[in-house]
Coordinates of C-alpha atoms (C1' of nucleotides) in Angstrom, one line a residue:
Chain A
M257 CA -0.9 -16.8 9.5
G258 CA -4.3 -15.2 10.3
I259 CA -4.8 -12.9 7.5
K260 CA -7.9 -14.8 5.8
Q261 CA -9.1 -15.6 9.1
L262 CA -8.9 -12.3 10.8
F263 CA -10.6 -10.5 7.8
S264 CA -13.5 -13.3 7.7
I265 CA -13.8 -12.5 11.5
I266 CA -13.9 -8.8 10.9
K267 CA -16.4 -9.1 8.1
E268 CA -18.6 -11.5 10.3
E269 CA -18.5 -9.6 13.6
A270 CA -17.7 -6.4 12.6
P271 CA -18.9 -5.5 9.0
D272 CA -19.2 -1.7 9.7
A273 CA -15.6 -1.5 9.9
I274 CA -15.2 -2.5 6.2
K275 CA -15.7 0.1 3.8
E276 CA -15.2 -0.3 0.2
G277 CA -15.1 2.1 -2.5
E278 CA -13.3 3.3 -5.7
I279 CA -9.9 4.5 -5.9
K280 CA -11.4 8.1 -6.7
A281 CA -12.5 8.1 -3.2
Q282 CA -9.2 8.5 -1.9
F283 CA -8.0 11.4 -4.1
G284 CA -5.7 13.7 -2.3
R285 CA -4.8 11.4 0.7
K286 CA -1.4 10.6 1.6
V287 CA -0.8 7.0 2.5
A288 CA 2.2 5.0 3.8
I289 CA 3.4 1.9 2.0
D290 CA 5.4 -0.7 3.4
A291 CA 8.1 -0.6 0.5
S292 CA 10.1 -3.8 1.4
M293 CA 6.9 -5.8 1.3
S294 CA 6.1 -4.2 -2.2
I295 CA 9.7 -5.0 -3.4
Y296 CA 9.1 -8.5 -2.5
S297 CA 5.9 -9.1 -4.3
F298 CA 7.4 -7.3 -7.4
L299 CA 10.4 -9.5 -7.5
I300 CA 8.0 -12.4 -7.4
A301 CA 5.4 -11.2 -9.8
V302 CA 7.1 -8.9 -12.5
R303 CA 8.4 -12.0 -14.5
S304 CA 8.9 -13.1 -18.1
D305 CA 9.2 -16.8 -19.0
G306 CA 9.8 -17.3 -15.4
Q307 CA 12.7 -14.9 -15.2
Q308 CA 13.1 -11.6 -13.5
L309 CA 13.4 -9.0 -15.9
M310 CA 17.0 -7.8 -16.6
N311 CA 18.9 -5.1 -18.3
E312 CA 21.5 -6.2 -20.7
S313 CA 24.2 -6.7 -18.1
G314 CA 22.0 -9.1 -16.1
E315 CA 20.9 -6.9 -13.3
T316 CA 17.5 -7.3 -12.0
T317 CA 14.9 -4.8 -12.9
S318 CA 11.8 -6.3 -11.7
H319 CA 11.7 -4.1 -8.5
L320 CA 12.3 -0.7 -10.2
M321 CA 9.5 -1.6 -12.9
G322 CA 6.8 -2.5 -10.2
M323 CA 7.8 0.4 -8.1
F324 CA 8.0 3.0 -10.8
Y325 CA 4.8 2.1 -12.5
R326 CA 2.8 1.5 -9.4
T327 CA 3.9 4.5 -8.0
L328 CA 2.9 6.3 -11.0
R329 CA -0.7 4.6 -11.0
I330 CA -1.1 5.6 -7.0
V331 CA 0.0 9.5 -8.0
D332 CA -2.2 9.4 -10.9
N333 CA -5.1 8.9 -8.8
G334 CA -4.1 11.9 -6.7
I335 CA -2.9 9.8 -3.9
K336 CA 0.2 10.9 -2.4
P337 CA 2.2 7.8 -1.4
L338 CA 5.3 7.7 1.2
Y339 CA 7.2 4.6 1.4
V340 CA 8.7 2.9 4.3
F341 CA 11.6 0.5 4.2
D342 CA 12.3 -2.1 6.7
G343 CA 15.3 -1.5 8.9
A344 CA 17.0 -4.2 11.0
P345 CA 15.0 -7.2 12.0
P346 CA 13.2 -6.8 15.1
K347 CA 15.3 -7.4 18.4
L348 CA 13.2 -10.2 20.0
K349 CA 13.0 -10.4 23.5
S350 CA 13.1 -14.2 23.8
G351 CA 15.6 -16.6 22.2
E352 CA 12.5 -18.9 21.3
L353 CA 10.9 -16.2 19.8
A354 CA 13.6 -15.4 17.8
R355 CA 14.1 -19.1 16.3
R356 CA 10.5 -19.2 15.5
Y357 CA 10.6 -15.8 13.8
Q358 CA 13.6 -16.7 11.6
R359 CA 12.1 -19.9 10.8
K360 CA 9.1 -18.5 9.7
Q361 CA 10.7 -16.1 7.5
E362 CA 12.5 -19.1 5.7
A363 CA 9.1 -21.0 5.7
T364 CA 7.5 -18.2 3.8
E365 CA 9.8 -18.9 0.8
G366 CA 9.4 -22.5 1.2
L367 CA 5.8 -22.3 1.1
E368 CA 5.5 -20.6 -2.2
E369 CA 7.7 -23.7 -3.6
A370 CA 5.6 -26.1 -1.8
K371 CA 2.4 -24.7 -3.6
E372 CA 4.2 -25.3 -6.9
T373 CA 5.0 -28.7 -6.4
G374 CA 3.1 -30.8 -8.9
T375 CA 3.0 -28.2 -11.5
A376 CA 5.5 -28.5 -14.2
E377 CA 7.0 -24.7 -13.7
D378 CA 10.6 -26.2 -12.1
V379 CA 12.4 -23.0 -13.3
E380 CA 9.8 -20.9 -11.9
K381 CA 9.8 -22.8 -8.6
F382 CA 13.4 -22.8 -8.1
S383 CA 13.6 -18.8 -8.8
R384 CA 11.0 -18.0 -6.5
R385 CA 12.3 -19.9 -3.8
T386 CA 15.6 -17.9 -3.9
V387 CA 14.1 -14.6 -3.9
R388 CA 15.2 -12.2 -1.4
V389 CA 15.1 -8.7 -0.9
T390 CA 18.9 -7.4 -0.9
K391 CA 20.4 -4.4 0.0
E392 CA 20.8 -3.2 -3.4
H393 CA 17.1 -3.8 -4.3
N394 CA 16.1 -1.5 -1.3
A395 CA 19.2 1.0 -2.2
E396 CA 17.8 1.2 -5.8
C397 CA 14.2 1.8 -4.9
Q398 CA 15.4 4.4 -2.5
R399 CA 17.3 6.1 -5.2
L400 CA 14.3 5.7 -7.5
L401 CA 12.1 7.3 -5.2
K402 CA 14.3 10.3 -4.6
L403 CA 14.4 10.8 -8.4
M404 CA 10.7 10.7 -8.5
G405 CA 10.3 12.9 -5.8
V406 CA 8.3 10.6 -3.8
P407 CA 9.2 10.4 -0.2
Y408 CA 10.6 7.3 1.8
L409 CA 11.9 6.8 5.1
I410 CA 13.9 3.9 6.9
A411 CA 12.2 2.5 10.0
P412 CA 14.2 1.7 12.9
T413 CA 12.8 -2.1 12.4
E414 CA 9.4 -3.1 10.9
A415 CA 8.2 -0.9 8.3
E416 CA 4.5 -1.9 9.2
A417 CA 4.9 -0.8 12.8
Q418 CA 6.2 2.6 11.3
C419 CA 3.4 3.0 9.1
A420 CA 0.9 2.5 11.8
V421 CA 2.7 5.3 13.7
L422 CA 2.6 7.8 10.9
A423 CA -1.2 6.9 10.3
R424 CA -1.9 7.2 13.9
A425 CA -0.5 10.6 14.3
G426 CA -2.4 11.7 11.4
K427 CA 0.7 12.3 9.1
V428 CA -1.1 9.9 6.6
Y429 CA -4.5 8.9 6.2
A430 CA -3.9 5.4 6.4
A431 CA -1.4 2.5 6.3
A432 CA -1.9 0.6 2.7
S433 CA -1.0 -3.0 3.2
E434 CA -2.6 -6.6 2.1
D435 CA -1.3 -7.6 5.6
M436 CA -4.0 -7.5 8.2
D437 CA -1.4 -7.8 10.9
T438 CA -0.9 -4.4 10.5
L439 CA -4.0 -3.4 12.4
C440 CA -2.1 -4.9 15.5
F441 CA 0.2 -1.9 15.2
N442 CA -2.6 0.3 16.0
T443 CA -3.1 1.8 12.8
P444 CA -6.6 3.7 12.7
I445 CA -7.3 2.5 9.2
L446 CA -5.8 0.0 6.8
L447 CA -6.2 0.3 3.2
R448 CA -6.1 -3.0 1.4
H449 CA -6.2 -3.3 -2.4
L450 CA -5.2 0.0 -3.0
T451 CA -3.5 -0.7 -6.3
F452 CA -5.6 -3.3 -7.9
S453 CA -9.0 -1.4 -8.2
E454 CA -9.7 -0.1 -11.3
Q455 CA -7.7 -2.6 -13.3
R456 CA -9.3 -5.4 -11.6
K457 CA -12.9 -5.3 -10.5
E458 CA -11.9 -5.4 -6.7
P459 CA -12.7 -2.2 -4.7
I460 CA -10.6 -0.5 -2.2
Q461 CA -11.1 -1.7 1.4
E462 CA -10.6 0.6 4.2
I463 CA -10.6 -1.0 7.5
H464 CA -11.3 1.0 10.6
L465 CA -9.7 -0.4 13.6
D466 CA -12.2 1.5 15.9
K467 CA -15.0 -0.1 14.3
V468 CA -13.4 -3.5 14.7
L469 CA -12.9 -3.4 18.1
E470 CA -16.5 -2.0 18.5
G471 CA -17.9 -4.7 16.5
L472 CA -16.0 -7.4 18.4
N473 CA -16.7 -5.6 21.5
M474 CA -12.9 -5.6 22.6
D475 CA -10.3 -3.5 23.6
R476 CA -6.8 -3.3 21.9
K477 CA -5.4 -5.7 24.0
Q478 CA -7.7 -8.6 23.5
F479 CA -7.8 -7.6 19.5
V480 CA -4.0 -8.5 19.7
D481 CA -4.5 -11.5 21.8
L482 CA -7.1 -12.6 19.2
C483 CA -4.4 -12.2 16.3
I484 CA -1.8 -13.7 18.1
L485 CA -4.2 -16.9 18.6
L486 CA -4.9 -17.0 15.0
G487 CA -0.8 -17.1 14.3
C488 CA 0.7 -13.9 13.9
D489 CA 4.2 -13.8 12.5
Y490 CA 6.2 -14.2 15.7
L491 CA 4.3 -17.2 16.9
D492 CA 3.0 -20.3 15.8
P493 CA -1.0 -20.7 15.9
V494 CA -2.5 -23.2 18.6
P495 CA -3.6 -26.2 16.8
K496 CA -7.1 -27.0 16.4
V497 CA -7.9 -23.2 17.2
G498 CA -9.5 -21.8 14.2
P499 CA -11.1 -18.2 14.0
H500 CA -14.4 -19.5 15.7
T501 CA -12.7 -21.2 18.6
A502 CA -10.3 -18.0 18.9
L503 CA -13.1 -15.5 19.3
K504 CA -14.8 -17.9 21.8
L505 CA -11.8 -18.4 23.9
I506 CA -11.0 -15.0 24.0
R507 CA -14.7 -13.9 24.7
E508 CA -14.8 -16.2 27.5
H509 CA -11.6 -15.8 29.2
G510 CA -10.6 -12.3 28.4
S511 CA -6.6 -12.7 27.8
L512 CA -3.9 -15.0 26.8
E513 CA -2.8 -15.4 30.1
K514 CA -6.3 -16.8 31.0
I515 CA -6.4 -19.0 28.2
V516 CA -3.0 -20.5 28.8
E517 CA -4.5 -21.0 32.2
F518 CA -7.6 -22.6 30.9
I519 CA -5.9 -24.8 28.6
E520 CA -3.1 -26.1 30.7
S521 CA -5.7 -27.1 33.5
D522 CA -8.3 -28.6 31.3
K523 CA -8.5 -32.1 32.0
K524 CA -10.1 -32.9 28.8
G525 CA -7.1 -31.8 27.1
K526 CA -9.1 -30.5 24.0
Y527 CA -6.4 -28.1 23.1
T528 CA -2.5 -28.1 23.3
L529 CA -0.3 -25.3 23.1
P530 CA 3.2 -25.5 21.3
D531 CA 6.0 -26.4 23.8
D532 CA 7.5 -22.9 24.0
W533 CA 4.7 -20.3 23.6
P534 CA 6.0 -16.8 24.7
F535 CA 2.9 -15.0 23.8
A536 CA 3.5 -12.0 26.2
D537 CA 6.9 -11.4 24.3
A538 CA 4.9 -11.4 20.9
R539 CA 2.3 -9.1 22.4
D540 CA 5.0 -6.8 23.4
L541 CA 6.0 -6.8 20.0
F542 CA 2.8 -5.1 18.7
F543 CA 2.5 -2.6 22.0
Q544 CA 6.3 -1.4 22.0
P545 CA 7.5 -1.6 18.5
D546 CA 10.8 -0.2 17.6
V547 CA 9.5 2.9 15.7
R548 CA 10.4 6.5 15.5
T549 CA 7.7 8.7 16.7
A550 CA 6.0 10.9 14.3
E551 CA 7.6 14.2 15.9
D552 CA 10.8 12.7 14.8
P553 CA 12.5 14.9 12.4
L554 CA 13.3 11.9 10.4
C555 CA 9.5 11.2 9.9
D556 CA 9.2 14.7 7.9
F557 CA 8.8 14.3 4.3
K558 CA 7.2 16.1 1.4
W559 CA 6.6 15.5 -2.4
E560 CA 8.8 17.1 -4.7
K561 CA 9.3 17.6 -8.6
P562 CA 10.6 14.6 -9.9
D563 CA 14.4 14.8 -11.7
I564 CA 13.4 13.8 -15.1
E565 CA 17.0 13.7 -16.3
G566 CA 18.3 11.9 -13.6
L567 CA 15.6 9.2 -13.9
V568 CA 16.5 8.6 -17.8
Q569 CA 19.9 8.6 -16.6
F570 CA 18.9 5.8 -14.1
L571 CA 16.3 4.0 -15.9
V572 CA 17.3 4.3 -19.5
T573 CA 20.8 4.6 -19.6
E574 CA 21.8 2.3 -16.6
K575 CA 19.1 0.1 -16.8
G576 CA 17.9 -0.2 -20.3
F577 CA 14.2 0.9 -20.0
S578 CA 12.5 2.5 -22.9
E579 CA 13.0 6.5 -22.7
E580 CA 9.8 6.9 -24.2
R581 CA 7.9 5.2 -21.2
V582 CA 10.1 7.0 -18.7
R583 CA 9.7 10.4 -19.9
S584 CA 5.9 10.1 -20.3
G585 CA 5.6 8.8 -16.7
A586 CA 7.9 11.7 -15.3
T587 CA 5.5 14.1 -16.9
R588 CA 2.7 12.4 -15.4
L589 CA 4.4 12.5 -12.2
E590 CA 5.3 16.0 -12.6
K591 CA 1.6 17.0 -13.5
N592 CA -0.1 14.9 -10.4
L593 CA 2.1 15.8 -7.7
K594 CA 1.8 19.5 -8.6
S595 CA -2.1 19.6 -8.6
S596 CA -2.2 17.4 -5.5
Q597 CA -0.5 20.1 -3.7
Q598 CA -4.1 21.4 -2.7
S599 CA -5.3 19.1 -0.2
R600 CA -8.4 17.0 -0.4
L601 CA -11.4 19.1 -1.1
E602 CA -14.7 17.6 -0.5
G603 CA -17.2 18.1 -2.9
F604 CA -14.5 18.3 -5.6
F605 CA -16.4 15.6 -7.4
K606 CA -20.0 17.2 -7.6
P607 CA -21.0 16.7 -10.9
V608 CA -21.7 19.8 -13.5
P609 CA -25.5 20.3 -14.0
K610 CA -26.9 18.5 -16.6
T611 CA -29.7 20.2 -18.4
E612 CA -29.2 23.3 -20.8
A613 CA -31.1 25.8 -18.2
E614 CA -28.7 24.5 -15.6
Q615 CA -25.5 24.8 -17.8
K616 CA -26.5 28.3 -18.7
A617 CA -27.1 29.1 -14.9
H618 CA -23.7 27.4 -14.0
K619 CA -21.9 29.5 -16.9
R620 CA -23.4 32.8 -15.5
K621 CA -22.5 31.8 -11.9
L622 CA -19.1 31.3 -13.2
E623 CA -18.7 34.6 -15.2
E624 CA -20.2 36.4 -12.1
K625 CA -17.4 34.7 -10.2
N626 CA -15.0 35.9 -12.8
E627 CA -16.2 39.3 -12.7
E628 CA -16.1 39.7 -8.8
A629 CA -12.5 38.3 -9.0
K630 CA -11.6 41.0 -11.9
K631 CA -13.1 43.8 -9.6
K632 CA -11.3 42.5 -6.6
R633 CA -7.9 42.4 -8.8
K634 CA -8.4 45.9 -9.7
E635 CA -8.9 47.2 -6.3
D636 CA -6.2 45.5 -5.0
K637 CA -4.3 47.3 -8.0
K638 CA -5.7 50.4 -6.7
E639 CA -4.4 49.8 -3.4
K640 CA -0.8 48.7 -4.2
A641 CA -0.4 51.9 -6.5
K642 CA -1.9 54.0 -3.5
A643 CA 0.6 52.4 -1.4
K644 CA 3.4 52.9 -3.7
A645 CA 2.5 56.7 -4.5
K646 CA 2.3 57.3 -0.5
P647 CA 5.5 55.0 0.6
R648 CA 5.0 54.4 4.5
G649 CA 7.3 55.8 6.7
A650 CA 4.9 56.7 9.4
N651 CA 4.5 54.4 12.4
Chain B
dC161 C1' 3.1 -6.3 -11.4
dT162 C1' 1.5 -2.8 -14.9
dC163 C1' 1.0 -1.4 -19.7
dT164 C1' -0.2 -1.4 -24.6
dC165 C1' -2.4 -3.1 -28.2
dA166 C1' -5.8 -5.9 -30.9
dC167 C1' -10.0 -7.2 -31.3
dA168 C1' -15.0 -7.9 -30.1
Chain C
dT198 C1' -16.4 -0.4 -23.1
dG199 C1' -14.1 -4.1 -22.0
dT200 C1' -11.2 -8.0 -22.0
dG201 C1' -7.2 -11.2 -23.0
dA202 C1' -2.5 -12.0 -24.6
dG203 C1' 2.0 -10.6 -24.5
dA204 C1' 6.0 -7.5 -23.7
dG205 C1' 8.5 -5.1 -20.7
dG206 C1' 14.0 -5.4 -19.6

DNA sequence: CTCTCACA
DNA sequence: TGTGAGAGG
């Protein structure tokens, strides 16, 4: 998995591509979020005594908890989230690719377990391994979002790819994900650490793909080849090839075709490719993912007022949440989604003048504006009255 | 994971 | 104002 490696390469070779800032800087922006990935992490992280949270009937509530509060926090910051759910698993062209993909998926869960080996947390270990995002989890989160007035859409296959399409089309500002692989799907901007700013001290990262390519001096194809070489979700990495070598190989040979050629003809046999390594098929998945175009009516979305009573019914009555918390959450949601109707205003955060003189000047200005507005209203009224008195019929 | 509340 | 422990369902 090249997540760390890819980031370190970018940091090294294209530092301008990474912009760090506070969450406030994202005010008014729309972002696309991979819902299924989020749900998975909630199921793992939202726990108490090693168990997922559950209501009295034993139904899991971790995913709803996580999604409810995280979304609230995002919305509190004036950000408008759009969730994208995974559809069917991608149809992989080669059988080998499919095999590896499946194994990787299973390994992801096994890895969590392996990491825990040696610690005394047997219970946790066991329950983590069995975590799967089910149809029911997805459906419940969709119901929750609907009640919250937060839009979502279901991707034909992979959510990440769909997020990238929306960002590329300008329907959202960025794809928000922790997964660097999202860049391979051609999102112009990747937003990382969207949620844990403020509370933690880490800043939000914007990673700009154009700057990445510029800094690496590569086109998109070479960049994707680089990522595949580092080990993407669909293919195993090449043994002994780390970030440094991967970069060097791409720079010297220009493409995976040439690199494979080189490795196979290299008499010294420094590197060995995995037995079956259908890199071209993996590359296709990044270049021709199964997605809806941004113009598809199914990609239309809007933010609406929350259904407060519906939320209470679902979360409180059915799932045992605290009514007070749900209601106060719903109120926050109502307030924020209303006020963020207006789009991003540059200069919105210009500080109010500080000295007394400046404050007075500022006040005067406001009064002037007020006066002007009043006058205008009066005039408008007059116009209207005139129009009424002299109803139009002439034309 | 996120919230809350107690405590420096 | 900030941090840590503990609850949440």
